[in-house]
Tab-separated table of C-alpha atoms and ligand atoms in Angstrom:
chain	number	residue	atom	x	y	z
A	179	UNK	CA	24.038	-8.297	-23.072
A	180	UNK	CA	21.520	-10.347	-21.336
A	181	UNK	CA	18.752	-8.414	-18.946
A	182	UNK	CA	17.058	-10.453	-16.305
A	183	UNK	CA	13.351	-10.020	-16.063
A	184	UNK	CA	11.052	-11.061	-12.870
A	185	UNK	CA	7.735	-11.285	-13.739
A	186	UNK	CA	4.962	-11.407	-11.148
A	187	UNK	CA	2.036	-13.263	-10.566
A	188	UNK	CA	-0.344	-13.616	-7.728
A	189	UNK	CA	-4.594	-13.880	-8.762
A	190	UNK	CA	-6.310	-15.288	-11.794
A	191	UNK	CA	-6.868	-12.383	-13.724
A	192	UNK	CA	-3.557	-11.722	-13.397
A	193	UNK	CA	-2.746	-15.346	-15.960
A	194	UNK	CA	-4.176	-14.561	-19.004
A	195	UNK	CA	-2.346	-11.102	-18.787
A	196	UNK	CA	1.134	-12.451	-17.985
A	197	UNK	CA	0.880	-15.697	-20.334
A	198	UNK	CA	1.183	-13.660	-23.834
A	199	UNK	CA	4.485	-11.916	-22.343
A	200	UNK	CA	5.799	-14.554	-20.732
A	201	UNK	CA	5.867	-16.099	-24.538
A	202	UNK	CA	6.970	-13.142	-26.257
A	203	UNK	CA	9.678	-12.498	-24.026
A	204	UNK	CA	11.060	-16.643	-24.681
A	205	UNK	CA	11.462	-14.689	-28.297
A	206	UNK	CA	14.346	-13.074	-27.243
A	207	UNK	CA	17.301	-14.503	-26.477
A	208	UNK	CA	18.867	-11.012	-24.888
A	209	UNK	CA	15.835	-12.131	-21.743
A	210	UNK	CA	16.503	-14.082	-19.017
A	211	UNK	CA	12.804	-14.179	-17.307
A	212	UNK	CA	11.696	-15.654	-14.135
A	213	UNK	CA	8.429	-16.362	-13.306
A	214	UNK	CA	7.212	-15.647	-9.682
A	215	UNK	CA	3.880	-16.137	-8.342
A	216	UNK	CA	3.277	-14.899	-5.087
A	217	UNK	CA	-0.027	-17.425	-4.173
A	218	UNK	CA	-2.898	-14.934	-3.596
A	219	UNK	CA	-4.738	-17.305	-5.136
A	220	UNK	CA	-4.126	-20.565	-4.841
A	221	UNK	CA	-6.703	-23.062	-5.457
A	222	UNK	CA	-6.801	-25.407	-8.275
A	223	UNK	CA	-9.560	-24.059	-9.585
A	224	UNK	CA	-8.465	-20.390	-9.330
A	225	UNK	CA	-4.755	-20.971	-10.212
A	226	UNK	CA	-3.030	-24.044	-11.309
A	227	UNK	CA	-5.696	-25.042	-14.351
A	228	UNK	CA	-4.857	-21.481	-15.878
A	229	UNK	CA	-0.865	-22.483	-16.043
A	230	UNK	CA	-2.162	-25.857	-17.929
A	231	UNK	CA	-4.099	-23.928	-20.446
A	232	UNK	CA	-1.966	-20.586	-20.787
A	233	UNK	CA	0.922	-22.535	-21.685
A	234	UNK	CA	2.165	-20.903	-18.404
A	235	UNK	CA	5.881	-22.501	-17.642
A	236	UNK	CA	5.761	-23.189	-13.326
A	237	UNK	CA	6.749	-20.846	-11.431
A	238	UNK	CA	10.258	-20.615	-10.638
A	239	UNK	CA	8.932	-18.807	-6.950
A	240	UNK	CA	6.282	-19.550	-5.396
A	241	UNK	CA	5.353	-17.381	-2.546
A	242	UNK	CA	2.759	-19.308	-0.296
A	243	UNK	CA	0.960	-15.923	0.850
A	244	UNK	CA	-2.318	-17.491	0.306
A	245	UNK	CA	-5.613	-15.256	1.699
A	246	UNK	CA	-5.958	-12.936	4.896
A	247	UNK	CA	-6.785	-9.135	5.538
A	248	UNK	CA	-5.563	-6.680	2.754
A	249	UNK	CA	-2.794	-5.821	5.314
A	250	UNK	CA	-1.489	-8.761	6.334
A	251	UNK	CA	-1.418	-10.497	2.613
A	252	UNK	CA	0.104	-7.394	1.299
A	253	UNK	CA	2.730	-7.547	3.772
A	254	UNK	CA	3.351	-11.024	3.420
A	255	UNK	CA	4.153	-10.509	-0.113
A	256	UNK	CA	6.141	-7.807	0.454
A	257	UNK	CA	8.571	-9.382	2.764
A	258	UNK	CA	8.650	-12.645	0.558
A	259	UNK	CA	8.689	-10.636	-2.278
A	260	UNK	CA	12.171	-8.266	-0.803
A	261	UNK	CA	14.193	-11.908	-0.047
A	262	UNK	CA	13.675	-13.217	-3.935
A	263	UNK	CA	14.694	-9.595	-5.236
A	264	UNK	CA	17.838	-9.116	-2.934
A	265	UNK	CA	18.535	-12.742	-3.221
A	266	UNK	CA	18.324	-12.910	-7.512
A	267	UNK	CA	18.653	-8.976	-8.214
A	268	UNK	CA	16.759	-8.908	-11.440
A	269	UNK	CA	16.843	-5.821	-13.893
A	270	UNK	CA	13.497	-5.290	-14.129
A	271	UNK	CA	10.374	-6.375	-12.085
A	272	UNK	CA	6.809	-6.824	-14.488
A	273	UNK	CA	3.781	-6.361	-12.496
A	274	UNK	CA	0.374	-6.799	-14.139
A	275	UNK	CA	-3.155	-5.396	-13.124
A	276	UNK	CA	-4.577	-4.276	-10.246
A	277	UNK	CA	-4.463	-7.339	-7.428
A	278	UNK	CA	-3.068	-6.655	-3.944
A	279	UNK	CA	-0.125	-8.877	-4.964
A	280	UNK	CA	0.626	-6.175	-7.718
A	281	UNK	CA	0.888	-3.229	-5.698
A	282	UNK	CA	2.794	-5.172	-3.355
A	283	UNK	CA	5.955	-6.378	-5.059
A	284	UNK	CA	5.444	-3.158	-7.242
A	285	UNK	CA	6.157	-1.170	-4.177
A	286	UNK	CA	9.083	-3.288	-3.110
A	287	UNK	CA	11.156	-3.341	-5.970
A	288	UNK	CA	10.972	0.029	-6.319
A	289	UNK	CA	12.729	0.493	-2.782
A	290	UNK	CA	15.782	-1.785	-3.757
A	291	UNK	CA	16.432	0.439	-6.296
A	292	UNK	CA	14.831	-2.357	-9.245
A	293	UNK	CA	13.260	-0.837	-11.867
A	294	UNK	CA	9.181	-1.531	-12.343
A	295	UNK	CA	7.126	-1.361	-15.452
A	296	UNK	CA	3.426	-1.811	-14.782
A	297	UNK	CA	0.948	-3.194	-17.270
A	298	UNK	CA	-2.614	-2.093	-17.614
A	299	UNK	CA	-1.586	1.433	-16.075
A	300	UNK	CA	-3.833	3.807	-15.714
A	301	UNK	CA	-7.287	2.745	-15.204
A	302	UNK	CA	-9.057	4.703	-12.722
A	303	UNK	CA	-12.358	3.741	-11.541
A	304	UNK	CA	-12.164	7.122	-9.284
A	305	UNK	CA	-14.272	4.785	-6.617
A	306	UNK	CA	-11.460	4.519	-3.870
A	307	UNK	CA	-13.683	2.659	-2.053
A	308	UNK	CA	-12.415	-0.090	-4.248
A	309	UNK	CA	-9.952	-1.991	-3.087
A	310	UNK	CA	-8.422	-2.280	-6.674
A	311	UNK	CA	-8.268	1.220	-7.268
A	312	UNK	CA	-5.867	2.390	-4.668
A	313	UNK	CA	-3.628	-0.555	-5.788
A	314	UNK	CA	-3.401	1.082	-9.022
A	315	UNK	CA	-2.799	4.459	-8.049
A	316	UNK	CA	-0.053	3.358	-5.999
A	317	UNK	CA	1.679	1.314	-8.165
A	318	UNK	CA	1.446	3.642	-11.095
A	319	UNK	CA	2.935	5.721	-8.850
A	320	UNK	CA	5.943	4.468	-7.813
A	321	UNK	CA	6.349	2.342	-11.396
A	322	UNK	CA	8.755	3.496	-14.084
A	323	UNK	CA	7.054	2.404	-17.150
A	324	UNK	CA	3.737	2.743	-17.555
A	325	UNK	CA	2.233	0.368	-20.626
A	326	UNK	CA	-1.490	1.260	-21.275
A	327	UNK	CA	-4.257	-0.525	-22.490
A	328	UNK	CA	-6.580	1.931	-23.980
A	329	UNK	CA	-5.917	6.030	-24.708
A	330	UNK	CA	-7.978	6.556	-21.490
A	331	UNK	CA	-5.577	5.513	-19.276
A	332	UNK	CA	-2.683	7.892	-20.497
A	333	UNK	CA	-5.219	10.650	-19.862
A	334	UNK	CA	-5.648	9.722	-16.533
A	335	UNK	CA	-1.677	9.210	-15.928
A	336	UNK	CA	-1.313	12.794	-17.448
A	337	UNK	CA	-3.335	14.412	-15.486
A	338	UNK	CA	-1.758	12.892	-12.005
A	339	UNK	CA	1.012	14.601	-13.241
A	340	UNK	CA	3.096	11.645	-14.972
A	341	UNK	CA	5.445	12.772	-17.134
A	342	UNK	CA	5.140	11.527	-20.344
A	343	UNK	CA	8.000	9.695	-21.312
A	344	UNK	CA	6.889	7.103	-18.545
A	345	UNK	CA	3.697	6.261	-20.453
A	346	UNK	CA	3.424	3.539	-23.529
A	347	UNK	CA	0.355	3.175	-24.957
A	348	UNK	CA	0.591	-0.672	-25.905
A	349	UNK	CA	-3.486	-1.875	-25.885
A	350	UNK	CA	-4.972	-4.953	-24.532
A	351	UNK	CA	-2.564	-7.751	-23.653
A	352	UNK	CA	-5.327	-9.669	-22.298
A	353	UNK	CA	-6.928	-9.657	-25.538
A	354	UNK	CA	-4.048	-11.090	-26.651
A	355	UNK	CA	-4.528	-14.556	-24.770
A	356	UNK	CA	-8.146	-14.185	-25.960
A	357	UNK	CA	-7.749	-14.126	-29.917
A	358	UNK	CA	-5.173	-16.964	-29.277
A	359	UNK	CA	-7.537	-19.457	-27.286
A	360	UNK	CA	-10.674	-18.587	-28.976
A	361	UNK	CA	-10.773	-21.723	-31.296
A	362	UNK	CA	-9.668	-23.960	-28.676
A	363	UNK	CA	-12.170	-22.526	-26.481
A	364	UNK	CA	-15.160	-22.990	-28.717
A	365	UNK	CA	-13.925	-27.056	-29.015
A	366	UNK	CA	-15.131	-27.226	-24.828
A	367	UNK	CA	-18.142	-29.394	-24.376
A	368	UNK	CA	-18.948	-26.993	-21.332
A	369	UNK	CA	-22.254	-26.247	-22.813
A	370	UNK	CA	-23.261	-29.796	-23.086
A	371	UNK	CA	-22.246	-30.656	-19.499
A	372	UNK	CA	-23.959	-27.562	-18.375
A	373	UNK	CA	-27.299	-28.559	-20.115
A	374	UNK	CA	-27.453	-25.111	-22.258
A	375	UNK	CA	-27.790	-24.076	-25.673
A	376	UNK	CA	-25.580	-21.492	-27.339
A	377	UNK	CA	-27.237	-18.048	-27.077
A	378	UNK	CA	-29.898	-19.889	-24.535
A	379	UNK	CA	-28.537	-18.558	-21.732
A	380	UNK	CA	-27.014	-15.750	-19.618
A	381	UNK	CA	-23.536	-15.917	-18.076
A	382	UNK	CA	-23.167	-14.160	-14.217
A	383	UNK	CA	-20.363	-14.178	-12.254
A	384	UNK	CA	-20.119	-11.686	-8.878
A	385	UNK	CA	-16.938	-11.273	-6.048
A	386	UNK	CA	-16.845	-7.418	-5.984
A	387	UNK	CA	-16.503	-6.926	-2.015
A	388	UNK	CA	-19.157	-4.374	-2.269
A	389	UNK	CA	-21.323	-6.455	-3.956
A	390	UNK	CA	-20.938	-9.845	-2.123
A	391	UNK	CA	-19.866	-8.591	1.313
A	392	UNK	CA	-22.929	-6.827	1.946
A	393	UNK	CA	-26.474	-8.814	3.451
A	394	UNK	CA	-28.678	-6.813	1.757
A	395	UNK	CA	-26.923	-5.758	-1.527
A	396	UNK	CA	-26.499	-9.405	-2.414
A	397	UNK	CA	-29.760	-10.099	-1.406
A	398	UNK	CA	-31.446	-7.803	-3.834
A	399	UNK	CA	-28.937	-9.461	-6.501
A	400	UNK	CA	-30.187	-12.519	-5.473
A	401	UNK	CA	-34.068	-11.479	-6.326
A	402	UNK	CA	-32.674	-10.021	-9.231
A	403	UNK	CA	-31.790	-13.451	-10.648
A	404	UNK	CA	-34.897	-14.556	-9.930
A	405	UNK	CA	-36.773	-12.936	-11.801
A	406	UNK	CA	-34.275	-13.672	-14.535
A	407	UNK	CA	-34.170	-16.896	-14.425
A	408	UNK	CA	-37.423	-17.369	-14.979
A	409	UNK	CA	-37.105	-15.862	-18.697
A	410	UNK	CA	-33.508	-17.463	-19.501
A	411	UNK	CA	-31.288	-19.790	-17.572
A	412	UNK	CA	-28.250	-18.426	-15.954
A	413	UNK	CA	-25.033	-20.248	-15.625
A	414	UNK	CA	-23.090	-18.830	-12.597
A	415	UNK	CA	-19.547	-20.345	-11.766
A	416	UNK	CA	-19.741	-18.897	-8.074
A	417	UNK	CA	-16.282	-17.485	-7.092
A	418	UNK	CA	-14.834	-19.020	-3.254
A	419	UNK	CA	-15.459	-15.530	-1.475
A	420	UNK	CA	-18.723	-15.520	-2.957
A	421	UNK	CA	-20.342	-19.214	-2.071
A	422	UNK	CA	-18.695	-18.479	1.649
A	423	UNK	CA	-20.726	-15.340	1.575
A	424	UNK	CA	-23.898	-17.001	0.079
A	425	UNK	CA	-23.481	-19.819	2.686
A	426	UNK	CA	-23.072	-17.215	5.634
A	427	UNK	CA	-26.212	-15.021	4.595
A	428	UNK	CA	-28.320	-17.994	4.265
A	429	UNK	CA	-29.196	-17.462	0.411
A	430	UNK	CA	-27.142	-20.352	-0.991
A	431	UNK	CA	-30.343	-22.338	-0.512
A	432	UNK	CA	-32.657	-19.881	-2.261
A	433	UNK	CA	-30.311	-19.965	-5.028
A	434	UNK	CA	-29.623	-23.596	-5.728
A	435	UNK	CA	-33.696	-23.739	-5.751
A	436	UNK	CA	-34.220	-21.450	-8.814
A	437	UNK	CA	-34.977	-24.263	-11.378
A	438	UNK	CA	-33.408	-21.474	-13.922
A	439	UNK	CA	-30.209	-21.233	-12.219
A	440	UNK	CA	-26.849	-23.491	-12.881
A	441	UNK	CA	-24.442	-22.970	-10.479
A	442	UNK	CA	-20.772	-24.745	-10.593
A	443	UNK	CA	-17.194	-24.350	-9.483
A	444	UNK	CA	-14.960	-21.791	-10.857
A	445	UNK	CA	-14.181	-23.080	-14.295
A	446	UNK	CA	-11.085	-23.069	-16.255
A	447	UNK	CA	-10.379	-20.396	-18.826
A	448	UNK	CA	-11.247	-22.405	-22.072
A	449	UNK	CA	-14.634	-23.694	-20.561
A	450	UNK	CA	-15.220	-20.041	-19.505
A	451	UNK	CA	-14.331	-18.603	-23.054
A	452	UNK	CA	-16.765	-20.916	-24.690
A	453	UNK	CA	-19.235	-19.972	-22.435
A	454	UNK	CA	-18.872	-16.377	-22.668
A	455	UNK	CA	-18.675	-16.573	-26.352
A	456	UNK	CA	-22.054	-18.058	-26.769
A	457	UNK	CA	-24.137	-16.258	-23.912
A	458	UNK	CA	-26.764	-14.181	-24.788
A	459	UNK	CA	-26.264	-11.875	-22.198
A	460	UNK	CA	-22.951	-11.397	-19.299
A	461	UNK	CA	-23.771	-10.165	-15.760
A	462	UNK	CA	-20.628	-9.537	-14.046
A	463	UNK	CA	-18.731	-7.149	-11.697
A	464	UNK	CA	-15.508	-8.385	-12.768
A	465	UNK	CA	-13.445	-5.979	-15.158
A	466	UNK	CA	-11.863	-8.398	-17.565
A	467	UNK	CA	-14.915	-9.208	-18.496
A	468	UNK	CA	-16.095	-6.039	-19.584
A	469	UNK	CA	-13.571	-6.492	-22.317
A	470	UNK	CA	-14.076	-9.827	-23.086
A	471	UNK	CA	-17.670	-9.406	-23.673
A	472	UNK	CA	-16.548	-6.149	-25.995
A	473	UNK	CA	-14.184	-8.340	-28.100
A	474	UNK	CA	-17.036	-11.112	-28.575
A	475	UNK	CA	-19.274	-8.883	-29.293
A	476	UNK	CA	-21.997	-10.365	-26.141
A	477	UNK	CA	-23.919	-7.498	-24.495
A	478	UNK	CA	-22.518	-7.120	-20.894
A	479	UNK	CA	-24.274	-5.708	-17.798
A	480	UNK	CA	-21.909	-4.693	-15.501
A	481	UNK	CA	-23.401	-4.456	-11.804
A	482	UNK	CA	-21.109	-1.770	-10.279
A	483	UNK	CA	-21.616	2.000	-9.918
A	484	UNK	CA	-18.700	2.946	-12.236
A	485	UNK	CA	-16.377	1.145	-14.598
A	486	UNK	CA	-12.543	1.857	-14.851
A	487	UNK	CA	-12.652	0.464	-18.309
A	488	UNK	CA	-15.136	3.062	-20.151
A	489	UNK	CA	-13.871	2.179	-23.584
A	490	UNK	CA	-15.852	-0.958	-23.059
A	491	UNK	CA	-18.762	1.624	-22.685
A	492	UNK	CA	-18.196	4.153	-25.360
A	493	UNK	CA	-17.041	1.517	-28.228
A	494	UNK	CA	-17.928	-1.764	-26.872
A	495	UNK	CA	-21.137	-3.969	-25.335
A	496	UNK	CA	-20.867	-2.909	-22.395
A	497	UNK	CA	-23.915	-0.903	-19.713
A	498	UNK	CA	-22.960	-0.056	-16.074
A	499	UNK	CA	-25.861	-0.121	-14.549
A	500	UNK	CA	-25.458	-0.579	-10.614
A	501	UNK	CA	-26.674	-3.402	-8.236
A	502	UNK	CA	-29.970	-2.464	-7.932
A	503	UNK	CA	-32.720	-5.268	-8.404
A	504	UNK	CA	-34.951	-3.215	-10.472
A	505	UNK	CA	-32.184	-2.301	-12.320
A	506	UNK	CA	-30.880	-5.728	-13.091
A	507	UNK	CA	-34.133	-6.627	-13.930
A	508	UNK	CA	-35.152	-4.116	-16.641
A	509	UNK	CA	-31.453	-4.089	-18.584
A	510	UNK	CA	-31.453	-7.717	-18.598
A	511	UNK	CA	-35.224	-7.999	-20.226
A	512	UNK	CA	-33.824	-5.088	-22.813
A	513	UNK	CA	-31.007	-7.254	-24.058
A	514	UNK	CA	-33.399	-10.265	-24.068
A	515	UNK	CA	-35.705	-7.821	-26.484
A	516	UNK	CA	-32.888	-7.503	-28.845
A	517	UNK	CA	-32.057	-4.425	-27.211
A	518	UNK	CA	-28.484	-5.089	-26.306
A	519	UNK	CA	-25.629	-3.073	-27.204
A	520	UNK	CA	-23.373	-3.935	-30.208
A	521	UNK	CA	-20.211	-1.910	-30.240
A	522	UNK	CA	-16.699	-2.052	-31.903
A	523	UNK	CA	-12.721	-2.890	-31.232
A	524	UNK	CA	-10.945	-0.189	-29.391
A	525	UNK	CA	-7.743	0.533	-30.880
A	526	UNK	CA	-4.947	-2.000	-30.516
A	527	UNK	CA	-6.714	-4.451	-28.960
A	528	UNK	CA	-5.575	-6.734	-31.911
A	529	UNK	CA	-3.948	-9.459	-30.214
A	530	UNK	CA	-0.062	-8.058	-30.353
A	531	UNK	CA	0.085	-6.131	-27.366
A	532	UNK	CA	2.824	-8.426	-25.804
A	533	UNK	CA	5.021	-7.814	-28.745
A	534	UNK	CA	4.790	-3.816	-27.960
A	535	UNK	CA	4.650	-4.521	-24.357
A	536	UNK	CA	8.354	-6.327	-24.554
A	537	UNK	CA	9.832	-3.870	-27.368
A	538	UNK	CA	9.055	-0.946	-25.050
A	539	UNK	CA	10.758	-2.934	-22.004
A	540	UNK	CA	13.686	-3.384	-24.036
A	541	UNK	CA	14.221	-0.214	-25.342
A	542	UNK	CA	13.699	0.981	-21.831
A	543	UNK	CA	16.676	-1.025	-21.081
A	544	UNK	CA	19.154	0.386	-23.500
A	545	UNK	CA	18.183	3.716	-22.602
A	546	UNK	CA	19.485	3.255	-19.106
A	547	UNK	CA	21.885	0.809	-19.012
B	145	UD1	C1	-8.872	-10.742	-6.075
B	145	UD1	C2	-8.509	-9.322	-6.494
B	145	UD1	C3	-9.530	-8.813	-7.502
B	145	UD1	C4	-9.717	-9.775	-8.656
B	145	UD1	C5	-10.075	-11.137	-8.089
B	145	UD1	C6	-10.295	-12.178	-9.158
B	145	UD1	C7	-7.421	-7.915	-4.772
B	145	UD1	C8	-7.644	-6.791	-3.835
B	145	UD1	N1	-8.528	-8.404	-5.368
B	145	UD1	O1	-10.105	-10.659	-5.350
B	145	UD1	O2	-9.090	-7.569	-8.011
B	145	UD1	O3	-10.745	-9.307	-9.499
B	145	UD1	O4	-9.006	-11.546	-7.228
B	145	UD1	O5	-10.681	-13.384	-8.600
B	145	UD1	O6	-6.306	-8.327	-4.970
B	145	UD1	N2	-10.123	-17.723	-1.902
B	145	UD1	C9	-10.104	-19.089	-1.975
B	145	UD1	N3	-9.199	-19.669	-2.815
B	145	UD1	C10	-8.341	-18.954	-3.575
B	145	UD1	C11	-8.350	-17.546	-3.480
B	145	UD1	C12	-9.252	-16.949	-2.645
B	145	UD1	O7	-10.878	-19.762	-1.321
B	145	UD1	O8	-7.549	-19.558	-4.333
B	145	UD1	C13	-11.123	-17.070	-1.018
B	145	UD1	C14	-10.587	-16.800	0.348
B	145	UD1	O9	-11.616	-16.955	1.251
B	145	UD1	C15	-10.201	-15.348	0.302
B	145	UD1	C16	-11.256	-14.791	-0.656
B	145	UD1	O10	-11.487	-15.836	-1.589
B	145	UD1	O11	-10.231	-14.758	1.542
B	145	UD1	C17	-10.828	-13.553	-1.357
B	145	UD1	O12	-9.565	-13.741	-2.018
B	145	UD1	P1	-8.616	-12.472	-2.313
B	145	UD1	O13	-7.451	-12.865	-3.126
B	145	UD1	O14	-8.367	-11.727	-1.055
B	145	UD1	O15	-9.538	-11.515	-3.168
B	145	UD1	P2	-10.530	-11.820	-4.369
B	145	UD1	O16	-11.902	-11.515	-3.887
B	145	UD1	O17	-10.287	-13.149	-4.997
C-alpha cells in the first residue's frame, strides 16, 4: 500500500530541516512524497541556493505567497495551501519548525480532515510576544504527531495537556543536514573571499523583529559592534528585513564605516557552515544557530531575552544574554579571554533523526489505516 506524503516548505530555516526527510523518505518505496513550498521566502539568496546545496528535488508546488503582514501571508497560504490539499488529497501533511507558513498549512490540513505530524514540536520560548512562538503553540495544537527534538520539548507538550501517544521524541533533524555537509562545507573558500582567518573572527547575524524593528534597540546593537570590532572582526551576512531596517534608521552608514566590520549578502548554507565552524565567537538571535554553534562546539551569544532551545544552554555553547550594549560587550570580551563556554551533544542529535522521524510516520500510518 502506497501513502502519499505532502511535505511543506516556506522560509530558509525551514531547508535544512526538510532536506534529510525528504531523502529518507525516497528510501521507501511504500512513499509517494510531494514537495510544496509555499514562497515565504523567496529570494535567491534566501531560497533557491539552499535547494542546490540540500540536494532539495524542486518543488512540485510552489505557492507564490511571497512577504506581507503576518495576517495577510498567513492567509494567503492558507487558501493556496486548501486548493493543493483538496485538489491532490494526500495522507499526511509534514510541517517543519516554527515559520508563519508552518502554522498555516498546519492549520489547514487539519480542517480537511488530513492528518499533520509536526517536526521540532514543542519548543516553547514562553515569550508570546514572539511571533514564532504562537505559531508553535498552535500548530502543536491542532497536529497529530508530535516528533521532538530534545526531551524538553515533550515536557512542555505534557504539560499543555498532550496526551502522550501523540509525542515522538526523534532529536535534531537539522543536525542531520549538518553532520552530512560539514566536509563539504569546510572545502568553501568563504574565508578567503571574506579576508578572515579561521578562529580570527566573530560571526553575527540579527532579524528577530524585536531586535531589528526597534530604533533604539538596534541602535544600542549597533554600538555594541563597535566596540567589538575594534578587538576582532565581525563578519555579518545582513538578512533583507534587517539591511531595510538599517537603511530606514539611518545606521547602515555607521556600520559599513567600522573598519572591523564585513558585511555581505545572505550566504548560502555551505559558505555559512564554514564560517560558523571556524568563528571564534557567534552573535545571533536566530535559533538554529544556537544548535549549530552547540554541535561545533563555537561559543554562541544569543541576543534575546529567552531561548526556546535551553538544551543548547544546559549541555551546549550557548549564553542568552539579552540585547543590551553593555551586555554584548562584556560576554563577547569573556569568550575572547578564553572564557567561552564548551559544552556537549544532547541526546540524539547524531545525525539519524530523519530515519526516526519517517519510521514513526509510518507506523503512524498502519495504526490508522
Ligand atoms: C522568517 C520567520 C522566522 C525565521 C526567519 C529566517 C516567521 C514569523 N518568521 O522571518 O521564524 O527565523 O524567517 O529567515 O515566519 N524578505 C525578502 N526576501 C525574502 C524573504 C523576506 O526581502 O526572500 C524581506 C521582506 O521585506 C519581508 C521581510 O524580509 O517582509 C521579512 O520576511 P518574513 O518571511 O515575513 O519574516 P522573516 O523575518 O524572514
Amino acid at each position: 500500500m502506497s501513502i502519499h506524503i505532502l511535505n511543506v516548505v516556506g522560509a530558509r530555516p525551514n531547508l535544512m530541516k526538510m532536506a534529510p526527510i525528504v531523502d529518507e523518505m525516497a528510501r521507501h518505496a511504500e512513499i509517494d512524497q510531494r514537495l510544496l513550498h509555499t514562497g515565504q521566502h523567496y529570494d535567491d539568496n534566501m531560497s533557491r541556493v539552499f535547494f542546490q546545496e540540500l540536494g532539495l528535488p524542486s518543488p512540485d508546488v510552489y505557492l507564490g505567497v511571497g512577504s506581507g503582514s503576518h495576517a495577510s501571508q498567513t492567509a494567503q497560504v492558507m487558501v493556496g495551501f486548501e486548493k493543493i490539499c483538496l485538489e491532490s488529497r494526500p495522507d499526511m501533511v509534514v510541517v517543519v519548525g516554527d515559520v508563519n507558513s508552518t502554522m498555516a498549512c498546519a492549520i489547514t490540513a487539519v480542517k480537511l480532515w488530513i492528518p499533520v505530524a509536526h517536526v521540532e514540536a514543542g519548543l516553547r520560548s514562553l515569550d508570546r510576544r514572539m511571533p514564532e512562538e504562537i505559531n508553535r503553540i498552535v500548530t502543536d495544537a491542532v497536529s497529530d504527531l508530535l516528533l521532538t527534538a530534545s526531551r524538553d520539548g515533550d515536557e512542555n507538550l505534557i504539560r499543555e495537556g498532550v496526551d502522550p501517544a501523540r509525542i515522538h521524541f526523534v532529536g535534531n533533524v537539522m543536525i542531520d543536514t549538518l553532520l552530512r555537509h560539514r566536509a563539504r562545507a569546510a572545502a568553501s573558500d568563504v574565508l578567503g573571499r571574506l579576508g578572515v582567518p579561521p578562529r580570527g573572527y566573530a560571526l553575527l547575524t540579527l532579524h528577530r523583529p524585536s531586535n531589528v524593528d526597534d530604533r533604539e534597540t538596534l541602535g544600542g546593537i549597533v554600538s555594541a559592534l563597535e566596540a567589538v570590532q575594534a578587538r576582532l572582526s565581525i563578519v555579518f551576512p545582513v538578512h533583507p528585513r534587517t539591511l531595510k531596517r538599517l537603511e530606514s534608521f539611518g545606521l547602515l552608514d555607521r556600520l559599513t564605516a567600522m573598519p572591523g566590520m564585513i558585511l555581505t549578502e545572505p550566504l548560502g548554507y555551505l559558505d555559512f557552515l564554514c564560517l560558523l565552524d571556524h568563528a571564534r565567537l557567534v552573535l545571533t538571535d536566530s535559533g538554529g544557530i544556537q544548535e549549530e554553534t552547540t554541535i561545533l562546539g563555537v561559543p554562541c551569544l544569543t541576543l534575546r531575552p529567552n531561548t526556546e532551545r535551553p538544551v543548547t544552554v544546559t549541555q551546549g555553547t550557548n549564553q542568552v544574554i539579552g540585547s543590551t550594549p553593555e551586555r554584548i560587550v562584556a560576554s563577547s570580551l569573556e569568550v575572547l579571554e578564553g572564557r567561552g563556554k564548551e559544552g556537549q551533544r544532547p541526546e540524539l542529535w547524531d545525525g539519524h533523526a530523519a530515519e526516526r522521524i519517517v519510521r514513526v510516520l509510518l507506523n503512524w500510518q498502519q495504526g490508522n489505516s
